CSV table of C-alpha atoms in Angstrom, one decimal:
chain,number,residue,atom,x,y,z
A,18,MET,CA,-126.2,12.1,-68.5
A,19,ILE,CA,-125.0,15.7,-70.1
A,20,ASN,CA,-126.7,18.7,-68.9
A,21,PHE,CA,-126.1,22.0,-70.8
A,22,LEU,CA,-127.7,25.6,-68.9
A,23,THR,CA,-128.8,27.7,-72.2
A,24,THR,CA,-130.8,30.9,-71.9
A,25,ARG,CA,-134.6,30.0,-73.4
A,26,ASP,CA,-134.2,32.0,-76.7
A,27,HIS,CA,-130.4,30.4,-77.0
A,28,ALA,CA,-131.1,26.7,-76.7
A,29,TYR,CA,-130.9,26.3,-80.6
A,30,THR,CA,-126.7,26.8,-80.2
A,31,LEU,CA,-127.6,22.8,-78.8
A,32,GLU,CA,-129.2,21.2,-81.0
A,33,ASN,CA,-126.8,19.7,-83.5
A,34,PRO,CA,-125.1,18.0,-81.1
A,35,ARG,CA,-128.1,16.6,-79.6
A,36,ALA,CA,-129.4,15.2,-82.8
A,37,ALA,CA,-126.2,13.8,-83.5
A,38,ILE,CA,-125.9,12.0,-80.0
A,39,GLY,CA,-128.0,11.9,-79.2
A,40,SER,CA,-130.1,11.4,-75.1
A,41,ALA,CA,-127.0,12.1,-73.7
A,42,ILE,CA,-127.8,15.0,-74.0
A,43,ARG,CA,-130.2,17.3,-72.0
A,44,ILE,CA,-130.4,21.0,-72.7
A,45,ARG,CA,-132.1,22.7,-69.7
A,46,THR,CA,-132.7,26.7,-69.1
A,47,TYR,CA,-132.0,29.3,-66.9
A,48,GLU,CA,-135.8,29.6,-66.8
A,49,TRP,CA,-136.4,26.2,-66.1
A,50,LEU,CA,-133.0,26.1,-63.6
A,51,PHE,CA,-134.8,29.2,-61.5
A,52,GLY,CA,-137.7,27.3,-60.4
A,53,GLN,CA,-136.9,23.3,-58.9
A,54,ASN,CA,-135.6,22.8,-55.8
A,55,LYS,CA,-133.9,19.3,-56.6
A,56,LEU,CA,-131.5,19.1,-60.0
A,57,PRO,CA,-131.4,15.7,-61.9
A,58,GLY,CA,-127.3,13.9,-61.3
A,59,GLY,CA,-125.7,13.7,-64.5
A,60,THR,CA,-123.0,16.4,-65.7
A,61,TRP,CA,-123.7,20.2,-65.4
A,62,VAL,CA,-122.9,22.7,-67.7
A,63,PHE,CA,-122.8,26.6,-67.8
A,64,SER,CA,-123.2,28.5,-70.2
A,65,ASP,CA,-124.6,32.0,-72.0
A,66,HIS,CA,-122.5,33.5,-68.8
A,67,ASP,CA,-122.8,37.5,-70.5
A,68,ARG,CA,-126.6,36.9,-71.1
A,69,LEU,CA,-127.4,37.0,-67.1
A,70,GLY,CA,-128.4,39.1,-64.7
A,71,GLY,CA,-126.4,39.9,-61.8
A,72,HIS,CA,-129.0,38.3,-59.6
A,73,GLU,CA,-129.7,35.8,-62.0
A,74,LEU,CA,-125.4,34.7,-61.8
A,75,THR,CA,-126.3,34.6,-58.3
A,76,TRP,CA,-128.7,32.1,-58.4
A,77,ALA,CA,-126.9,30.1,-61.3
A,78,ALA,CA,-124.0,30.4,-58.8
A,79,VAL,CA,-126.1,28.7,-55.8
A,80,ALA,CA,-127.6,26.1,-58.2
A,81,ALA,CA,-123.4,25.5,-59.5
A,82,THR,CA,-122.7,25.5,-55.2
A,83,ALA,CA,-125.1,22.8,-54.2
A,84,LEU,CA,-124.0,20.2,-57.2
A,85,GLU,CA,-120.5,20.7,-56.8
A,86,ALA,CA,-121.1,20.1,-53.0
A,87,ALA,CA,-122.7,17.3,-53.7
A,88,GLY,CA,-119.3,15.5,-55.9
A,89,VAL,CA,-121.4,16.4,-59.5
A,90,ARG,CA,-119.1,16.9,-62.7
A,91,LEU,CA,-119.1,20.7,-63.6
A,92,LEU,CA,-118.0,22.9,-66.2
A,93,ASN,CA,-118.5,26.7,-66.4
A,94,ARG,CA,-118.1,27.7,-62.8
A,95,PRO,CA,-120.5,30.8,-62.4
A,96,ALA,CA,-117.8,32.3,-59.9
A,97,ASN,CA,-115.5,31.8,-62.1
A,98,VAL,CA,-116.3,32.8,-65.2
A,99,LEU,CA,-114.8,36.1,-66.5
A,100,ASN,CA,-116.7,38.1,-68.7
A,101,ARG,CA,-115.9,40.2,-71.7
A,102,TYR,CA,-114.6,42.6,-69.6
A,103,GLU,CA,-112.5,41.0,-67.7
A,104,LEU,CA,-111.1,38.6,-70.1
A,105,LEU,CA,-109.1,41.7,-71.7
A,106,LEU,CA,-108.1,43.2,-68.2
A,107,LYS,CA,-106.6,40.6,-67.1
A,108,LEU,CA,-105.5,38.7,-70.7
A,109,LYS,CA,-103.4,42.6,-71.4
A,110,MET,CA,-102.0,42.1,-67.5
A,111,GLU,CA,-100.4,39.1,-68.7
A,112,GLY,CA,-99.0,39.8,-71.6
A,113,ILE,CA,-101.5,36.8,-73.1
A,114,ASN,CA,-103.0,40.1,-75.2
A,115,CYS,CA,-102.6,43.2,-76.9
A,116,ILE,CA,-105.3,45.1,-76.8
A,117,GLY,CA,-107.1,46.7,-74.3
A,118,ALA,CA,-110.1,47.3,-72.9
A,119,TRP,CA,-111.7,50.6,-71.2
A,120,ARG,CA,-116.2,51.2,-69.9
A,121,ALA,CA,-118.2,54.1,-72.2
A,122,ASN,CA,-119.8,55.6,-68.9
A,123,GLU,CA,-115.9,56.3,-67.5
A,124,MET,CA,-115.1,58.6,-70.2
A,125,PRO,CA,-112.4,56.4,-71.5
A,126,HIS,CA,-108.1,57.0,-73.1
A,127,PRO,CA,-107.6,54.6,-75.0
A,128,ASP,CA,-103.6,53.8,-74.9
A,129,SER,CA,-103.8,53.2,-78.4
A,130,PHE,CA,-106.3,53.6,-81.8
A,131,PRO,CA,-107.9,52.0,-83.5
A,132,VAL,CA,-111.1,51.1,-81.1
A,133,LEU,CA,-114.7,49.9,-81.2
A,134,LEU,CA,-117.9,49.6,-79.0
A,135,LYS,CA,-118.9,47.2,-77.9
A,136,SER,CA,-122.2,45.5,-75.8
A,137,ASP,CA,-120.6,44.3,-72.4
A,138,HIS,CA,-123.5,41.6,-72.2
A,139,ASP,CA,-124.7,39.7,-75.9
A,140,HIS,CA,-122.3,39.2,-79.6
A,141,LEU,CA,-123.7,41.1,-81.7
A,142,GLN,CA,-121.9,43.8,-83.3
A,143,SER,CA,-123.8,46.6,-83.0
A,144,HIS,CA,-121.4,50.1,-83.6
A,145,VAL,CA,-119.7,48.3,-87.0
A,146,ALA,CA,-117.2,51.5,-87.3
A,147,LEU,CA,-113.6,52.0,-86.5
A,148,ILE,CA,-112.6,55.2,-84.2
A,149,ALA,CA,-109.7,56.6,-85.1
A,150,ASP,CA,-108.8,58.8,-82.4
A,151,GLN,CA,-109.8,59.8,-79.1
A,152,SER,CA,-112.0,63.2,-80.0
A,153,SER,CA,-113.7,60.9,-82.6
A,154,LEU,CA,-114.2,58.9,-79.9
A,155,GLU,CA,-115.4,62.1,-77.7
A,156,THR,CA,-117.9,62.8,-80.1
A,157,LYS,CA,-119.0,59.7,-80.6
A,158,LEU,CA,-119.7,58.9,-76.8
A,159,ALA,CA,-121.3,61.9,-77.1
A,160,GLU,CA,-123.6,61.7,-79.4
A,161,LEU,CA,-124.5,57.8,-78.5
A,162,ARG,CA,-125.7,59.8,-74.8
A,163,ARG,CA,-128.5,62.5,-76.4
A,164,SER,CA,-129.5,60.0,-79.1
A,165,GLY,CA,-130.6,58.1,-75.1
A,166,ILE,CA,-129.0,55.6,-75.0
A,167,PRO,CA,-127.5,54.3,-71.5
A,168,LEU,CA,-123.7,53.8,-71.7
A,169,ARG,CA,-123.2,51.6,-68.9
A,170,HIS,CA,-122.1,48.4,-70.3
A,171,LEU,CA,-120.1,49.7,-73.7
A,172,LEU,CA,-117.5,48.6,-73.6
A,173,VAL,CA,-113.8,50.6,-76.2
A,174,ILE,CA,-112.1,47.9,-76.9
A,175,SER,CA,-109.2,48.3,-79.1
A,176,TYR,CA,-109.3,46.7,-82.1
A,177,ALA,CA,-106.0,44.7,-83.8
A,178,ASN,CA,-106.1,42.3,-86.4
A,179,GLU,CA,-104.5,42.4,-90.0
A,180,PRO,CA,-105.8,41.8,-92.8
A,181,ILE,CA,-104.9,39.4,-95.0
A,182,ARG,CA,-105.3,40.4,-98.5
A,183,ILE,CA,-106.4,43.9,-99.8
A,184,GLY,CA,-109.8,44.5,-97.4
A,185,THR,CA,-109.6,40.8,-96.8
A,186,TRP,CA,-109.6,39.6,-93.1
A,187,ARG,CA,-109.6,36.7,-90.9
A,188,LYS,CA,-110.5,35.7,-87.6
A,189,HIS,CA,-109.9,32.8,-85.5
A,190,SER,CA,-111.7,30.1,-84.2
A,191,VAL,CA,-110.8,26.9,-81.3
A,192,PHE,CA,-113.3,24.6,-79.2
A,193,ARG,CA,-113.1,24.0,-75.2
A,194,VAL,CA,-115.2,20.8,-74.6
A,195,GLY,CA,-113.9,20.3,-71.3
A,196,ASP,CA,-110.2,18.7,-71.7
A,197,HIS,CA,-110.6,19.3,-75.2
A,198,PHE,CA,-108.9,22.3,-77.9
A,199,LEU,CA,-110.1,21.8,-81.6
A,200,SER,CA,-109.5,24.0,-84.2
A,201,TYR,CA,-112.8,24.8,-86.1
A,202,SER,CA,-113.0,26.4,-89.2
A,203,PRO,CA,-111.8,30.0,-89.8
A,204,VAL,CA,-114.2,32.8,-90.8
A,205,ILE,CA,-112.8,35.4,-93.8
A,206,GLU,CA,-114.7,38.6,-95.0
A,207,ASP,CA,-114.7,41.5,-96.8
A,208,ASN,CA,-115.1,43.3,-93.5
A,209,TRP,CA,-112.9,43.8,-90.3
A,210,ALA,CA,-115.3,43.2,-88.3
A,211,VAL,CA,-115.2,40.0,-89.3
A,212,LYS,CA,-118.3,37.6,-88.0
A,213,TYR,CA,-119.9,34.9,-90.2
A,214,GLY,CA,-118.2,34.5,-93.0
A,215,LYS,CA,-118.9,35.4,-96.2
A,216,VAL,CA,-120.0,32.3,-98.7
A,217,GLY,CA,-117.6,32.0,-101.7
A,218,HIS,CA,-114.7,35.0,-101.0
A,219,SER,CA,-112.0,32.7,-99.3
A,220,THR,CA,-110.1,31.9,-101.9
A,221,ASP,CA,-108.7,28.0,-102.9
A,222,GLU,CA,-105.1,29.1,-101.5
A,223,GLU,CA,-107.8,30.1,-97.7
A,224,LEU,CA,-109.2,27.2,-98.1
A,225,THR,CA,-106.1,24.7,-98.5
A,226,ALA,CA,-104.8,26.4,-94.8
A,227,ALA,CA,-108.3,26.3,-92.9
A,228,VAL,CA,-107.8,22.3,-94.2
A,229,ARG,CA,-104.5,22.3,-92.1
A,230,GLU,CA,-105.2,24.4,-89.3
A,231,MET,CA,-108.5,22.1,-88.9
A,232,ASP,CA,-106.8,19.2,-89.2
A,233,ASP,CA,-103.3,20.5,-87.5
A,234,ASN,CA,-105.3,21.8,-85.0
A,235,PRO,CA,-102.0,24.6,-84.2
A,236,TYR,CA,-104.0,26.7,-81.9
A,237,ALA,CA,-105.0,24.4,-78.8
A,238,SER,CA,-101.8,24.4,-76.8
A,239,MET,CA,-101.9,28.5,-77.6
A,240,MET,CA,-105.3,29.3,-76.2
A,241,LYS,CA,-105.8,26.5,-73.6
A,242,PRO,CA,-104.5,29.7,-71.3
A,243,VAL,CA,-107.1,31.6,-72.5
A,244,PHE,CA,-109.8,29.1,-72.3
A,245,ASP,CA,-107.8,28.5,-68.8
A,246,ALA,CA,-107.9,32.2,-67.7
A,247,ALA,CA,-111.2,32.8,-68.3
A,248,GLY,CA,-112.3,30.2,-65.6
A,249,ILE,CA,-113.7,28.3,-68.9
A,250,ASP,CA,-114.3,24.7,-69.7
A,251,TYR,CA,-116.7,24.7,-72.3
A,252,GLY,CA,-117.1,27.7,-74.8
A,253,ARG,CA,-115.4,28.3,-78.6
A,254,VAL,CA,-112.8,31.4,-78.2
A,255,ASP,CA,-111.9,34.2,-81.4
A,256,PHE,CA,-109.1,35.5,-81.6
A,257,GLY,CA,-107.3,37.1,-85.2
A,258,PHE,CA,-103.1,38.2,-85.2
A,259,ALA,CA,-101.5,41.5,-85.0
A,260,ASN,CA,-97.8,41.6,-86.1
A,261,GLY,CA,-97.0,37.2,-85.6
A,262,ARG,CA,-98.8,37.2,-82.4
A,263,PRO,CA,-102.8,36.0,-81.4
A,264,VAL,CA,-105.0,38.8,-80.8
A,265,VAL,CA,-107.8,37.0,-78.6
A,266,TYR,CA,-111.6,38.8,-78.8
A,267,GLU,CA,-113.2,37.2,-77.4
A,268,ILE,CA,-114.9,33.3,-75.6
A,269,ASN,CA,-118.6,32.5,-76.0
A,270,THR,CA,-119.8,30.0,-73.0
A,271,ASN,CA,-122.5,29.3,-75.4
A,272,PRO,CA,-120.8,28.8,-79.0
A,273,TYR,CA,-122.9,27.4,-81.7
A,274,VAL,CA,-122.0,24.1,-82.4
A,275,PRO,CA,-123.2,23.6,-87.1
A,276,LYS,CA,-124.6,21.5,-88.6
A,277,PRO,CA,-122.6,18.6,-90.8
A,278,MET,CA,-120.6,20.3,-94.4
A,279,LEU,CA,-123.5,19.0,-96.9
A,280,GLU,CA,-121.8,20.2,-99.9
A,281,HIS,CA,-118.9,22.8,-100.9
A,282,ARG,CA,-116.8,23.7,-103.8
A,283,ARG,CA,-114.4,21.9,-101.7
A,284,GLN,CA,-114.6,18.6,-100.6
A,285,ASP,CA,-111.3,18.5,-98.5
A,286,TYR,CA,-112.7,21.7,-96.6
A,287,ALA,CA,-116.6,20.2,-96.1
A,288,ASP,CA,-114.9,16.8,-95.1
A,289,ALA,CA,-112.9,18.9,-92.7
A,290,ASN,CA,-115.4,20.6,-91.1
A,291,ASN,CA,-117.2,17.4,-90.6
A,292,ARG,CA,-113.9,16.0,-88.8
A,293,VAL,CA,-114.2,18.6,-87.1
A,294,LEU,CA,-117.3,18.2,-86.0
A,295,ASP,CA,-117.1,14.6,-85.1
A,296,ARG,CA,-114.5,15.4,-83.0
A,297,ILE,CA,-116.4,18.1,-80.2
A,298,HIS,CA,-119.3,15.1,-80.2
A,299,THR,CA,-117.2,12.9,-79.7
A,300,ALA,CA,-115.4,15.3,-76.5
A,301,ILE,CA,-119.1,16.7,-75.6
A,302,LEU,CA,-120.2,12.8,-75.1
A,303,GLU,CA,-117.0,12.3,-72.9
A,304,LEU,CA,-118.2,14.3,-70.6
A,305,ASP,CA,-121.0,12.3,-69.3
A,306,THR,CA,-121.4,10.8,-66.0
A,307,GLU,CA,-123.9,9.7,-63.8
A,308,GLY,CA,-125.3,11.0,-60.3
A,309,ALA,CA,-127.9,11.4,-57.5
A,310,SER,CA,-130.1,13.9,-57.7
A,311,VAL,CA,-129.1,17.3,-56.3
A,312,ASN,CA,-131.7,19.2,-54.0
A,313,ILE,CA,-131.2,22.9,-53.7
A,314,ALA,CA,-131.9,25.6,-51.3
A,315,TRP,CA,-133.1,29.2,-53.0
A,316,PRO,CA,-131.6,32.3,-50.5
A,317,GLY,CA,-134.9,34.1,-49.5
A,318,LYS,CA,-137.2,34.7,-52.1
A,319,ALA,CA,-135.4,34.0,-55.5
A,320,ARG,CA,-136.7,31.5,-56.4
A,321,SER,CA,-140.3,32.9,-57.0
A,322,LEU,CA,-138.6,36.2,-57.9
A,323,GLY,CA,-136.4,33.8,-60.8
A,324,PHE,CA,-140.1,32.5,-61.9
A,325,TRP,CA,-141.7,36.6,-62.4
A,326,HIS,CA,-138.2,38.0,-64.2
A,327,ARG,CA,-138.0,35.6,-66.9
A,328,GLU,CA,-140.9,34.6,-67.9
A,329,PHE,CA,-142.2,37.8,-68.3
A,330,LEU,CA,-139.1,39.0,-70.5
A,331,PRO,CA,-139.6,38.9,-73.6
A,332,PHE,CA,-136.7,38.7,-75.0
A,333,ARG,CA,-132.7,38.4,-74.4
A,334,PRO,CA,-130.1,39.8,-75.9
């Protein structure tokens, strides 16, 4: 059995592999976890770390420690996983990345511009404009505070990504599933934020390059040290390129695994996507283990407080 832990509102990310793989996958939520005294055996994958509050991460770590002590196979150990801010700091310090990150409430002076603003607890791009210089950054942060928006969970991140043609940017992705590193289709948009991709915007040459990237998997060895630095065994890293070097933006510990692509203007592109999905599904199946159930001893009032907190919280980021 492979137990994936997600937040309640983001369990949909694994519905497609569960449909493809079947009963080997169990999608469980932290809401459920915090109400249990005993956990079933099998492999456990902890995801959605950035959507958990500090005390929730502590409780997740309690469960992970108990599972690990019982000899359970564990991926994304909560105590080891770095959040976005920690990861960007570490990657720059180790010379892997060229971009920096600063906490907005510390009124930073970044060492390079442009910069962007991003929350440290979700994957949305709520602030869509690049900020060109220090004066503009200070003005923007002051405006946010005046409008009542706290800066505590906001990051200032230097931006680097070269357009592949005028007005067009590309973002690359590599999935990690245990010991497997798999390049997925790059995303192309007419927007520097390049998140979901724009249908019909890619040229035939760019689609051919995407097929080659998915089949040749050229970035696996390049991204392994990034995942290792982050303490992440399951997730998807997103990155671009600047001056010929990769620029890592983030690692999502609960990435959406898409459905097979049934049609596309280029059948070879659809086929390459589906081959990667098959490899992801196979890698997930390789995580499967068996084992006895494990007792959990929650500290203090963690269980009752956890039940109240998550059941009555109206939404998650």
